[in-house]
Amino acid sequence: MTDAVAALRAEIVRIGQLMHEHDFVDGASGNLSARIGPDRILATPSGLAKGFLQPDQLLVLDMQGMPVEPHPAGLKPTSELLMHLEAYRRRPDVNAVIHAHPIVSVALSIAGVSLAECVIPEAVVILGLVPTTPYATPSSEENQKAISELVVSHDAIILKNHGTLTVGKDLWRAYMKLETLEHTAKTIALAKLLGGSPSLPPQQVEKLLQTRRELGFARPGDEEEFCLACGVCHPPGDHRAPKEWTDSIAHDEAELVKRIAEQVRRQLQSAR
C-alpha cells in the first residue's frame, strides 16, 4: 500500500466520523468513495457504521465495481456503488463521492420544498441550484439513472425521500459541500417556519454568480438554470425578465396589435 492510499483510507475514516457526529448518517447508512487512479476507486463496505470504520475495511474496486484486491472477510461493496460509479463516469473531474442522509435536506424533499432557489448567498456560490431527483428505489439502477444527467451539471443533489449526493475534486471538497447543503436546508426550513424565504433580487444574484465563476464553482448549464429560477437572464448590468416572461409579453403585445388593427379595419369598412 502506498503512502497516498494509506492517507486516503485515513481520510475516509475521518470523514465518516464527521458524518456520524453531525447526524448526516445513521446506523450503517451512507457511503463514501474516492479515486486512487484512473481505473480504480477506494469505497466503503456495505453494512458497517460509517462513524466507526477502520482503514483496512475499505475496498479497492475497478470502474466496473469488481474487486482489485481481495476483500476483508465477509465484506462487500456499498449497495449504492452504481451511483458512485455513474458519477465518476459522467464527471472525469470528480475524485470523490459522498452519499449521506442529512435530516433537514431529506425532510424538505419529503415536504416538497425545493433548494433550487437563490436565497442563501454562500449556497448560490458554492452549490448553485440544488436539484431534487424524482423518488427512486435506493441501491438500484433506478437510483443510478436518477442522478445520471443531474450530476453532469451539479455538485450537490437531493435524492427525494432518501438522501443526498455530493461530489468534489477530493473528499474534503465533497464533504464541505455536504455541510453547506445541510446548513442551507436548515436555514431555509427555519425561514419558512418564520413566514417565508424570499429570493435574492437578480442584481444581487448576478454578483454572486460572478464570484461563483471566479472561484471555479460554475458548472455547465448555470446560465439557463439561474435564468429560469432566479431571473438572471441578461448580460451584467442589463437586467431583464426571464426569457419565458419576455416571450409571453411579446406574444401578448402582438395579439393586442392584431386586435386593434382588426378593430380599426372594421371601423373603416363601416364608415364607407
PDB file of C-alpha atoms in Angstrom:
ATOM      1  CA  MET A   1       0.000   0.000   0.000  1.00  0.00           C
ATOM      2  CA  THR A   2       1.387   3.394  -0.993  1.00  0.00           C
ATOM      3  CA  ASP A   3       1.525   6.304   1.437  1.00  0.00           C
ATOM      4  CA  ALA A   4      -1.059   8.171  -0.689  1.00  0.00           C
ATOM      5  CA  VAL A   5      -3.573   5.318  -0.482  1.00  0.00           C
ATOM      6  CA  ALA A   6      -2.945   4.901   3.252  1.00  0.00           C
ATOM      7  CA  ALA A   7      -3.607   8.624   3.731  1.00  0.00           C
ATOM      8  CA  LEU A   8      -6.800   8.374   1.685  1.00  0.00           C
ATOM      9  CA  ARG A   9      -8.010   5.459   3.795  1.00  0.00           C
ATOM     10  CA  ALA A  10      -7.458   7.530   6.933  1.00  0.00           C
ATOM     11  CA  GLU A  11      -9.271  10.481   5.366  1.00  0.00           C
ATOM     12  CA  ILE A  12     -12.346   8.387   4.511  1.00  0.00           C
ATOM     13  CA  VAL A  13     -12.437   7.100   8.092  1.00  0.00           C
ATOM     14  CA  ARG A  14     -12.184  10.641   9.485  1.00  0.00           C
ATOM     15  CA  ILE A  15     -14.934  11.986   7.225  1.00  0.00           C
ATOM     16  CA  GLY A  16     -17.141   9.029   8.124  1.00  0.00           C
ATOM     17  CA  GLN A  17     -16.707  10.019  11.769  1.00  0.00           C
ATOM     18  CA  LEU A  18     -17.673  13.618  10.994  1.00  0.00           C
ATOM     19  CA  MET A  19     -20.755  12.469   9.101  1.00  0.00           C
ATOM     20  CA  HIS A  20     -21.805  10.405  12.126  1.00  0.00           C
ATOM     21  CA  GLU A  21     -21.120  13.248  14.584  1.00  0.00           C
ATOM     22  CA  HIS A  22     -23.201  15.733  12.556  1.00  0.00           C
ATOM     23  CA  ASP A  23     -26.182  13.391  12.025  1.00  0.00           C
ATOM     24  CA  PHE A  24     -25.555  13.129   8.298  1.00  0.00           C
ATOM     25  CA  VAL A  25     -25.839   9.328   8.590  1.00  0.00           C
ATOM     26  CA  ASP A  26     -27.414   6.839  10.960  1.00  0.00           C
ATOM     27  CA  GLY A  27     -26.809   3.165  11.611  1.00  0.00           C
ATOM     28  CA  ALA A  28     -24.978   1.699   8.630  1.00  0.00           C
ATOM     29  CA  SER A  29     -26.365   4.220   6.133  1.00  0.00           C
ATOM     30  CA  GLY A  30     -24.359   6.419   3.802  1.00  0.00           C
ATOM     31  CA  ASN A  31     -21.265   5.656   1.760  1.00  0.00           C
ATOM     32  CA  LEU A  32     -18.060   7.272   0.530  1.00  0.00           C
ATOM     33  CA  SER A  33     -15.605   6.646  -2.258  1.00  0.00           C
ATOM     34  CA  ALA A  34     -12.525   8.241  -3.805  1.00  0.00           C
ATOM     35  CA  ARG A  35     -10.418   7.681  -6.899  1.00  0.00           C
ATOM     36  CA  ILE A  36      -6.996   6.156  -6.343  1.00  0.00           C
ATOM     37  CA  GLY A  37      -6.136   6.007 -10.022  1.00  0.00           C
ATOM     38  CA  PRO A  38      -7.671   6.342 -13.472  1.00  0.00           C
ATOM     39  CA  ASP A  39      -9.326   2.930 -13.282  1.00  0.00           C
ATOM     40  CA  ARG A  40      -9.895   2.198  -9.603  1.00  0.00           C
ATOM     41  CA  ILE A  41     -11.573   3.603  -6.516  1.00  0.00           C
ATOM     42  CA  LEU A  42     -11.496   3.136  -2.756  1.00  0.00           C
ATOM     43  CA  ALA A  43     -15.004   2.621  -1.345  1.00  0.00           C
ATOM     44  CA  THR A  44     -16.734   1.956   1.960  1.00  0.00           C
ATOM     45  CA  PRO A  45     -18.220  -1.508   2.509  1.00  0.00           C
ATOM     46  CA  SER A  46     -21.886  -2.309   2.963  1.00  0.00           C
ATOM     47  CA  GLY A  47     -23.383  -2.877   6.392  1.00  0.00           C
ATOM     48  CA  LEU A  48     -20.834  -1.047   8.551  1.00  0.00           C
ATOM     49  CA  ALA A  49     -21.444   2.176  10.506  1.00  0.00           C
ATOM     50  CA  LYS A  50     -19.548   4.990   8.788  1.00  0.00           C
ATOM     51  CA  GLY A  51     -18.628   6.613  12.090  1.00  0.00           C
ATOM     52  CA  PHE A  52     -16.718   3.538  13.267  1.00  0.00           C
ATOM     53  CA  LEU A  53     -14.834   2.324  10.210  1.00  0.00           C
ATOM     54  CA  GLN A  54     -11.261   1.054  10.228  1.00  0.00           C
ATOM     55  CA  PRO A  55      -8.886   1.914   7.351  1.00  0.00           C
ATOM     56  CA  ASP A  56      -8.344  -1.744   6.411  1.00  0.00           C
ATOM     57  CA  GLN A  57     -12.111  -2.257   5.955  1.00  0.00           C
ATOM     58  CA  LEU A  58     -12.202  -0.072   2.822  1.00  0.00           C
ATOM     59  CA  LEU A  59     -12.380  -1.846  -0.535  1.00  0.00           C
ATOM     60  CA  VAL A  60     -10.377  -1.324  -3.736  1.00  0.00           C
ATOM     61  CA  LEU A  61     -12.560  -1.684  -6.851  1.00  0.00           C
ATOM     62  CA  ASP A  62     -12.233  -1.109 -10.576  1.00  0.00           C
ATOM     63  CA  MET A  63     -14.598   1.137 -12.537  1.00  0.00           C
ATOM     64  CA  GLN A  64     -16.954  -1.783 -13.141  1.00  0.00           C
ATOM     65  CA  GLY A  65     -17.208  -2.377  -9.402  1.00  0.00           C
ATOM     66  CA  MET A  66     -15.098  -5.533  -9.409  1.00  0.00           C
ATOM     67  CA  PRO A  67     -12.508  -6.142  -6.662  1.00  0.00           C
ATOM     68  CA  VAL A  68      -8.913  -5.257  -7.489  1.00  0.00           C
ATOM     69  CA  GLU A  69      -7.673  -6.658  -4.180  1.00  0.00           C
ATOM     70  CA  PRO A  70      -9.232  -9.404  -2.041  1.00  0.00           C
ATOM     71  CA  HIS A  71     -11.926  -8.009   0.270  1.00  0.00           C
ATOM     72  CA  PRO A  72     -11.534  -8.393   4.016  1.00  0.00           C
ATOM     73  CA  ALA A  73     -13.511 -11.427   5.164  1.00  0.00           C
ATOM     74  CA  GLY A  74     -17.270 -11.006   4.932  1.00  0.00           C
ATOM     75  CA  LEU A  75     -17.231  -7.503   3.430  1.00  0.00           C
ATOM     76  CA  LYS A  76     -18.816  -6.429   0.159  1.00  0.00           C
ATOM     77  CA  PRO A  77     -19.019  -3.018  -1.573  1.00  0.00           C
ATOM     78  CA  THR A  78     -21.594  -0.404  -0.662  1.00  0.00           C
ATOM     79  CA  SER A  79     -25.044  -1.137  -2.053  1.00  0.00           C
ATOM     80  CA  GLU A  80     -25.012   2.329  -3.687  1.00  0.00           C
ATOM     81  CA  LEU A  81     -21.921   1.526  -5.745  1.00  0.00           C
ATOM     82  CA  LEU A  82     -23.782   2.023  -9.048  1.00  0.00           C
ATOM     83  CA  MET A  83     -24.477   5.637  -8.139  1.00  0.00           C
ATOM     84  CA  HIS A  84     -20.820   6.281  -7.277  1.00  0.00           C
ATOM     85  CA  LEU A  85     -19.554   4.700 -10.490  1.00  0.00           C
ATOM     86  CA  GLU A  86     -22.060   6.703 -12.533  1.00  0.00           C
ATOM     87  CA  ALA A  87     -20.777   9.943 -11.002  1.00  0.00           C
ATOM     88  CA  TYR A  88     -17.179   9.040 -11.890  1.00  0.00           C
ATOM     89  CA  ARG A  89     -18.126   8.040 -15.436  1.00  0.00           C
ATOM     90  CA  ARG A  90     -20.064  11.247 -16.012  1.00  0.00           C
ATOM     91  CA  ARG A  91     -17.554  13.559 -14.308  1.00  0.00           C
ATOM     92  CA  PRO A  92     -13.861  12.996 -15.087  1.00  0.00           C
ATOM     93  CA  ASP A  93     -13.103  15.997 -12.849  1.00  0.00           C
ATOM     94  CA  VAL A  94     -14.643  14.306  -9.793  1.00  0.00           C
ATOM     95  CA  ASN A  95     -12.347  12.346  -7.481  1.00  0.00           C
ATOM     96  CA  ALA A  96     -14.691  11.800  -4.527  1.00  0.00           C
ATOM     97  CA  VAL A  97     -18.361  10.942  -3.996  1.00  0.00           C
ATOM     98  CA  ILE A  98     -20.340  11.093  -0.742  1.00  0.00           C
ATOM     99  CA  HIS A  99     -23.858   9.782  -0.221  1.00  0.00           C
ATOM    100  CA  ALA A 100     -25.466  10.836   3.070  1.00  0.00           C
ATOM    101  CA  HIS A 101     -28.861  11.065   4.802  1.00  0.00           C
ATOM    102  CA  PRO A 102     -28.893  14.598   6.306  1.00  0.00           C
ATOM    103  CA  ILE A 103     -32.153  15.063   8.190  1.00  0.00           C
ATOM    104  CA  VAL A 104     -33.354  18.505   7.105  1.00  0.00           C
ATOM    105  CA  SER A 105     -32.363  18.159   3.439  1.00  0.00           C
ATOM    106  CA  VAL A 106     -34.334  14.922   3.239  1.00  0.00           C
ATOM    107  CA  ALA A 107     -37.253  16.370   5.208  1.00  0.00           C
ATOM    108  CA  LEU A 108     -37.544  19.277   2.784  1.00  0.00           C
ATOM    109  CA  SER A 109     -37.650  16.865  -0.149  1.00  0.00           C
ATOM    110  CA  ILE A 110     -40.481  14.956   1.538  1.00  0.00           C
ATOM    111  CA  ALA A 111     -42.339  18.227   2.172  1.00  0.00           C
ATOM    112  CA  GLY A 112     -41.881  19.283  -1.451  1.00  0.00           C
ATOM    113  CA  VAL A 113     -39.610  22.238  -0.658  1.00  0.00           C
ATOM    114  CA  SER A 114     -37.005  22.806  -3.357  1.00  0.00           C
ATOM    115  CA  LEU A 115     -33.467  24.072  -2.772  1.00  0.00           C
ATOM    116  CA  ALA A 116     -33.203  25.148  -6.412  1.00  0.00           C
ATOM    117  CA  GLU A 117     -33.649  28.798  -5.490  1.00  0.00           C
ATOM    118  CA  CYS A 118     -31.495  31.850  -4.794  1.00  0.00           C
ATOM    119  CA  VAL A 119     -31.842  32.568  -1.076  1.00  0.00           C
ATOM    120  CA  ILE A 120     -28.541  31.903   0.744  1.00  0.00           C
ATOM    121  CA  PRO A 121     -25.543  33.738  -0.813  1.00  0.00           C
ATOM    122  CA  GLU A 122     -22.987  31.086   0.123  1.00  0.00           C
ATOM    123  CA  ALA A 123     -25.170  28.346  -1.301  1.00  0.00           C
ATOM    124  CA  VAL A 124     -25.549  30.202  -4.602  1.00  0.00           C
ATOM    125  CA  VAL A 125     -21.769  30.489  -4.891  1.00  0.00           C
ATOM    126  CA  ILE A 126     -20.729  27.037  -3.667  1.00  0.00           C
ATOM    127  CA  LEU A 127     -23.631  24.779  -4.641  1.00  0.00           C
ATOM    128  CA  GLY A 128     -25.545  26.647  -7.306  1.00  0.00           C
ATOM    129  CA  LEU A 129     -29.149  25.491  -7.661  1.00  0.00           C
ATOM    130  CA  VAL A 130     -29.566  22.136  -5.915  1.00  0.00           C
ATOM    131  CA  PRO A 131     -31.938  19.825  -7.804  1.00  0.00           C
ATOM    132  CA  THR A 132     -34.120  17.143  -6.248  1.00  0.00           C
ATOM    133  CA  THR A 133     -34.494  13.868  -8.148  1.00  0.00           C
ATOM    134  CA  PRO A 134     -37.821  12.093  -8.542  1.00  0.00           C
ATOM    135  CA  TYR A 135     -38.137   9.298  -5.992  1.00  0.00           C
ATOM    136  CA  ALA A 136     -36.048   6.248  -6.924  1.00  0.00           C
ATOM    137  CA  THR A 137     -35.565   2.984  -5.071  1.00  0.00           C
ATOM    138  CA  PRO A 138     -32.319   3.146  -3.060  1.00  0.00           C
ATOM    139  CA  SER A 139     -29.466   0.833  -4.085  1.00  0.00           C
ATOM    140  CA  SER A 140     -30.882   0.277  -7.566  1.00  0.00           C
ATOM    141  CA  GLU A 141     -30.270   1.073 -11.226  1.00  0.00           C
ATOM    142  CA  GLU A 142     -33.266   3.385 -10.902  1.00  0.00           C
ATOM    143  CA  ASN A 143     -31.298   5.478  -8.425  1.00  0.00           C
ATOM    144  CA  GLN A 144     -28.260   5.437 -10.706  1.00  0.00           C
ATOM    145  CA  LYS A 145     -30.373   6.752 -13.600  1.00  0.00           C
ATOM    146  CA  ALA A 146     -31.944   9.414 -11.373  1.00  0.00           C
ATOM    147  CA  ILE A 147     -28.586  11.160 -10.881  1.00  0.00           C
ATOM    148  CA  SER A 148     -27.013  10.385 -14.262  1.00  0.00           C
ATOM    149  CA  GLU A 149     -27.863  13.629 -16.059  1.00  0.00           C
ATOM    150  CA  LEU A 150     -28.018  15.855 -12.991  1.00  0.00           C
ATOM    151  CA  VAL A 151     -24.507  15.059 -11.776  1.00  0.00           C
ATOM    152  CA  VAL A 152     -23.044  16.396 -15.027  1.00  0.00           C
ATOM    153  CA  SER A 153     -24.030  19.937 -14.067  1.00  0.00           C
ATOM    154  CA  HIS A 154     -24.408  19.802 -10.273  1.00  0.00           C
ATOM    155  CA  ASP A 155     -22.035  19.066  -7.385  1.00  0.00           C
ATOM    156  CA  ALA A 156     -24.893  18.553  -4.914  1.00  0.00           C
ATOM    157  CA  ILE A 157     -28.116  16.622  -5.494  1.00  0.00           C
ATOM    158  CA  ILE A 158     -31.003  15.749  -3.193  1.00  0.00           C
ATOM    159  CA  LEU A 159     -32.464  12.255  -3.619  1.00  0.00           C
ATOM    160  CA  LYS A 160     -36.158  12.622  -2.849  1.00  0.00           C
ATOM    161  CA  ASN A 161     -37.252  10.915   0.405  1.00  0.00           C
ATOM    162  CA  HIS A 162     -33.812   9.345   0.653  1.00  0.00           C
ATOM    163  CA  GLY A 163     -30.621  11.381   0.965  1.00  0.00           C
ATOM    164  CA  THR A 164     -28.023  13.482  -0.806  1.00  0.00           C
ATOM    165  CA  LEU A 165     -25.133  13.083  -3.200  1.00  0.00           C
ATOM    166  CA  THR A 166     -22.180  15.472  -3.199  1.00  0.00           C
ATOM    167  CA  VAL A 167     -19.071  15.273  -5.352  1.00  0.00           C
ATOM    168  CA  GLY A 168     -15.750  17.086  -5.474  1.00  0.00           C
ATOM    169  CA  LYS A 169     -12.176  17.169  -6.670  1.00  0.00           C
ATOM    170  CA  ASP A 170     -11.278  15.495  -3.394  1.00  0.00           C
ATOM    171  CA  LEU A 171     -13.006  14.090  -0.333  1.00  0.00           C
ATOM    172  CA  TRP A 172     -12.842  17.255   1.737  1.00  0.00           C
ATOM    173  CA  ARG A 173     -14.452  19.325  -1.007  1.00  0.00           C
ATOM    174  CA  ALA A 174     -17.232  16.758  -1.378  1.00  0.00           C
ATOM    175  CA  TYR A 175     -17.729  16.710   2.408  1.00  0.00           C
ATOM    176  CA  MET A 176     -17.735  20.504   2.746  1.00  0.00           C
ATOM    177  CA  LYS A 177     -20.456  20.689   0.100  1.00  0.00           C
ATOM    178  CA  LEU A 178     -22.480  18.265   2.205  1.00  0.00           C
ATOM    179  CA  GLU A 179     -22.098  20.565   5.213  1.00  0.00           C
ATOM    180  CA  THR A 180     -23.082  23.603   3.138  1.00  0.00           C
ATOM    181  CA  LEU A 181     -26.098  21.765   1.747  1.00  0.00           C
ATOM    182  CA  GLU A 182     -27.480  20.741   5.132  1.00  0.00           C
ATOM    183  CA  HIS A 183     -26.755  24.149   6.668  1.00  0.00           C
ATOM    184  CA  THR A 184     -28.669  25.751   3.786  1.00  0.00           C
ATOM    185  CA  ALA A 185     -31.563  23.330   4.265  1.00  0.00           C
ATOM    186  CA  LYS A 186     -31.754  24.146   7.979  1.00  0.00           C
ATOM    187  CA  THR A 187     -31.742  27.880   7.318  1.00  0.00           C
ATOM    188  CA  ILE A 188     -34.451  27.716   4.658  1.00  0.00           C
ATOM    189  CA  ALA A 189     -36.614  25.397   6.775  1.00  0.00           C
ATOM    190  CA  LEU A 190     -36.416  27.820   9.710  1.00  0.00           C
ATOM    191  CA  ALA A 191     -37.085  30.823   7.470  1.00  0.00           C
ATOM    192  CA  LYS A 192     -40.228  29.172   6.128  1.00  0.00           C
ATOM    193  CA  LEU A 193     -41.407  28.419   9.650  1.00  0.00           C
ATOM    194  CA  LEU A 194     -40.948  32.110  10.458  1.00  0.00           C
ATOM    195  CA  GLY A 195     -43.003  33.204   7.479  1.00  0.00           C
ATOM    196  CA  GLY A 196     -41.068  32.862   4.251  1.00  0.00           C
ATOM    197  CA  SER A 197     -37.743  32.736   2.441  1.00  0.00           C
ATOM    198  CA  PRO A 198     -37.728  35.442  -0.252  1.00  0.00           C
ATOM    199  CA  SER A 199     -35.271  35.019  -3.082  1.00  0.00           C
ATOM    200  CA  LEU A 200     -32.453  37.474  -3.619  1.00  0.00           C
ATOM    201  CA  PRO A 201     -33.031  40.071  -6.377  1.00  0.00           C
ATOM    202  CA  PRO A 202     -31.454  39.261  -9.770  1.00  0.00           C
ATOM    203  CA  GLN A 203     -28.923  42.103  -9.432  1.00  0.00           C
ATOM    204  CA  GLN A 204     -27.511  40.535  -6.266  1.00  0.00           C
ATOM    205  CA  VAL A 205     -27.585  37.019  -7.692  1.00  0.00           C
ATOM    206  CA  GLU A 206     -25.541  38.202 -10.694  1.00  0.00           C
ATOM    207  CA  LYS A 207     -22.800  39.401  -8.335  1.00  0.00           C
ATOM    208  CA  LEU A 208     -22.796  36.021  -6.606  1.00  0.00           C
ATOM    209  CA  LEU A 209     -22.604  34.207  -9.942  1.00  0.00           C
ATOM    210  CA  GLN A 210     -19.554  36.258 -10.853  1.00  0.00           C
ATOM    211  CA  THR A 211     -17.929  35.107  -7.607  1.00  0.00           C
ATOM    212  CA  ARG A 212     -19.025  31.538  -8.380  1.00  0.00           C
ATOM    213  CA  ARG A 213     -17.254  31.726 -11.729  1.00  0.00           C
ATOM    214  CA  GLU A 214     -14.120  33.326 -10.281  1.00  0.00           C
ATOM    215  CA  LEU A 215     -13.804  30.638  -7.583  1.00  0.00           C
ATOM    216  CA  GLY A 216     -14.203  27.815 -10.082  1.00  0.00           C
ATOM    217  CA  PHE A 217     -17.572  26.532  -8.814  1.00  0.00           C
ATOM    218  CA  ALA A 218     -19.526  27.257 -12.030  1.00  0.00           C
ATOM    219  CA  ARG A 219     -20.989  24.294 -13.901  1.00  0.00           C
ATOM    220  CA  PRO A 220     -22.350  23.857 -17.459  1.00  0.00           C
ATOM    221  CA  GLY A 221     -25.961  24.959 -17.652  1.00  0.00           C
ATOM    222  CA  ASP A 222     -25.687  27.563 -14.889  1.00  0.00           C
ATOM    223  CA  GLU A 223     -26.898  30.407 -17.098  1.00  0.00           C
ATOM    224  CA  GLU A 224     -30.083  28.662 -18.171  1.00  0.00           C
ATOM    225  CA  GLU A 225     -30.893  27.423 -14.673  1.00  0.00           C
ATOM    226  CA  PHE A 226     -30.329  30.750 -12.943  1.00  0.00           C
ATOM    227  CA  CYS A 227     -32.358  32.469 -15.642  1.00  0.00           C
ATOM    228  CA  LEU A 228     -35.381  30.250 -15.030  1.00  0.00           C
ATOM    229  CA  ALA A 229     -35.107  30.086 -11.233  1.00  0.00           C
ATOM    230  CA  CYS A 230     -33.763  33.500 -10.274  1.00  0.00           C
ATOM    231  CA  GLY A 231     -34.375  35.870 -13.186  1.00  0.00           C
ATOM    232  CA  VAL A 232     -30.722  36.395 -14.114  1.00  0.00           C
ATOM    233  CA  CYS A 233     -31.285  36.378 -17.883  1.00  0.00           C
ATOM    234  CA  HIS A 234     -29.103  39.193 -19.082  1.00  0.00           C
ATOM    235  CA  PRO A 235     -25.562  40.470 -19.519  1.00  0.00           C
ATOM    236  CA  PRO A 236     -24.207  42.013 -16.299  1.00  0.00           C
ATOM    237  CA  GLY A 237     -25.797  45.415 -15.705  1.00  0.00           C
ATOM    238  CA  ASP A 238     -28.643  44.847 -18.189  1.00  0.00           C
ATOM    239  CA  HIS A 239     -31.440  43.463 -16.035  1.00  0.00           C
ATOM    240  CA  ARG A 240     -34.273  41.891 -17.979  1.00  0.00           C
ATOM    241  CA  ALA A 241     -37.058  39.484 -17.191  1.00  0.00           C
ATOM    242  CA  PRO A 242     -36.535  35.760 -17.833  1.00  0.00           C
ATOM    243  CA  LYS A 243     -36.893  34.738 -21.480  1.00  0.00           C
ATOM    244  CA  GLU A 244     -40.195  32.979 -20.977  1.00  0.00           C
ATOM    245  CA  TRP A 245     -41.613  36.182 -19.473  1.00  0.00           C
ATOM    246  CA  THR A 246     -40.384  38.386 -22.306  1.00  0.00           C
ATOM    247  CA  ASP A 247     -41.610  35.863 -24.870  1.00  0.00           C
ATOM    248  CA  SER A 248     -45.019  35.881 -23.212  1.00  0.00           C
ATOM    249  CA  ILE A 249     -45.102  39.681 -23.133  1.00  0.00           C
ATOM    250  CA  ALA A 250     -44.091  39.866 -26.791  1.00  0.00           C
ATOM    251  CA  HIS A 251     -46.808  37.362 -27.693  1.00  0.00           C
ATOM    252  CA  ASP A 252     -49.446  39.318 -25.768  1.00  0.00           C
ATOM    253  CA  GLU A 253     -48.368  42.592 -27.390  1.00  0.00           C
ATOM    254  CA  ALA A 254     -48.549  41.021 -30.843  1.00  0.00           C
ATOM    255  CA  GLU A 255     -52.064  39.759 -30.139  1.00  0.00           C
ATOM    256  CA  LEU A 256     -53.100  43.187 -28.891  1.00  0.00           C
ATOM    257  CA  VAL A 257     -51.770  44.838 -32.054  1.00  0.00           C
ATOM    258  CA  LYS A 258     -53.708  42.323 -34.160  1.00  0.00           C
ATOM    259  CA  ARG A 259     -56.954  43.020 -32.293  1.00  0.00           C
ATOM    260  CA  ILE A 260     -56.517  46.796 -32.567  1.00  0.00           C
ATOM    261  CA  ALA A 261     -55.736  46.529 -36.290  1.00  0.00           C
ATOM    262  CA  GLU A 262     -58.795  44.364 -36.829  1.00  0.00           C
ATOM    263  CA  GLN A 263     -60.991  46.822 -34.915  1.00  0.00           C
ATOM    264  CA  VAL A 264     -59.654  49.753 -36.954  1.00  0.00           C
ATOM    265  CA  ARG A 265     -60.218  47.823 -40.187  1.00  0.00           C
ATOM    266  CA  ARG A 266     -63.840  47.107 -39.272  1.00  0.00           C
ATOM    267  CA  GLN A 267     -64.454  50.750 -38.310  1.00  0.00           C
ATOM    268  CA  LEU A 268     -63.036  51.919 -41.657  1.00  0.00           C
ATOM    269  CA  GLN A 269     -65.227  49.442 -43.536  1.00  0.00           C
ATOM    270  CA  SER A 270     -68.360  50.559 -41.698  1.00  0.00           C
ATOM    271  CA  ALA A 271     -67.557  54.200 -42.384  1.00  0.00           C
ATOM    272  CA  ARG A 272     -67.507  53.671 -46.142  1.00  0.00           C
TER     273      ARG A 272
END
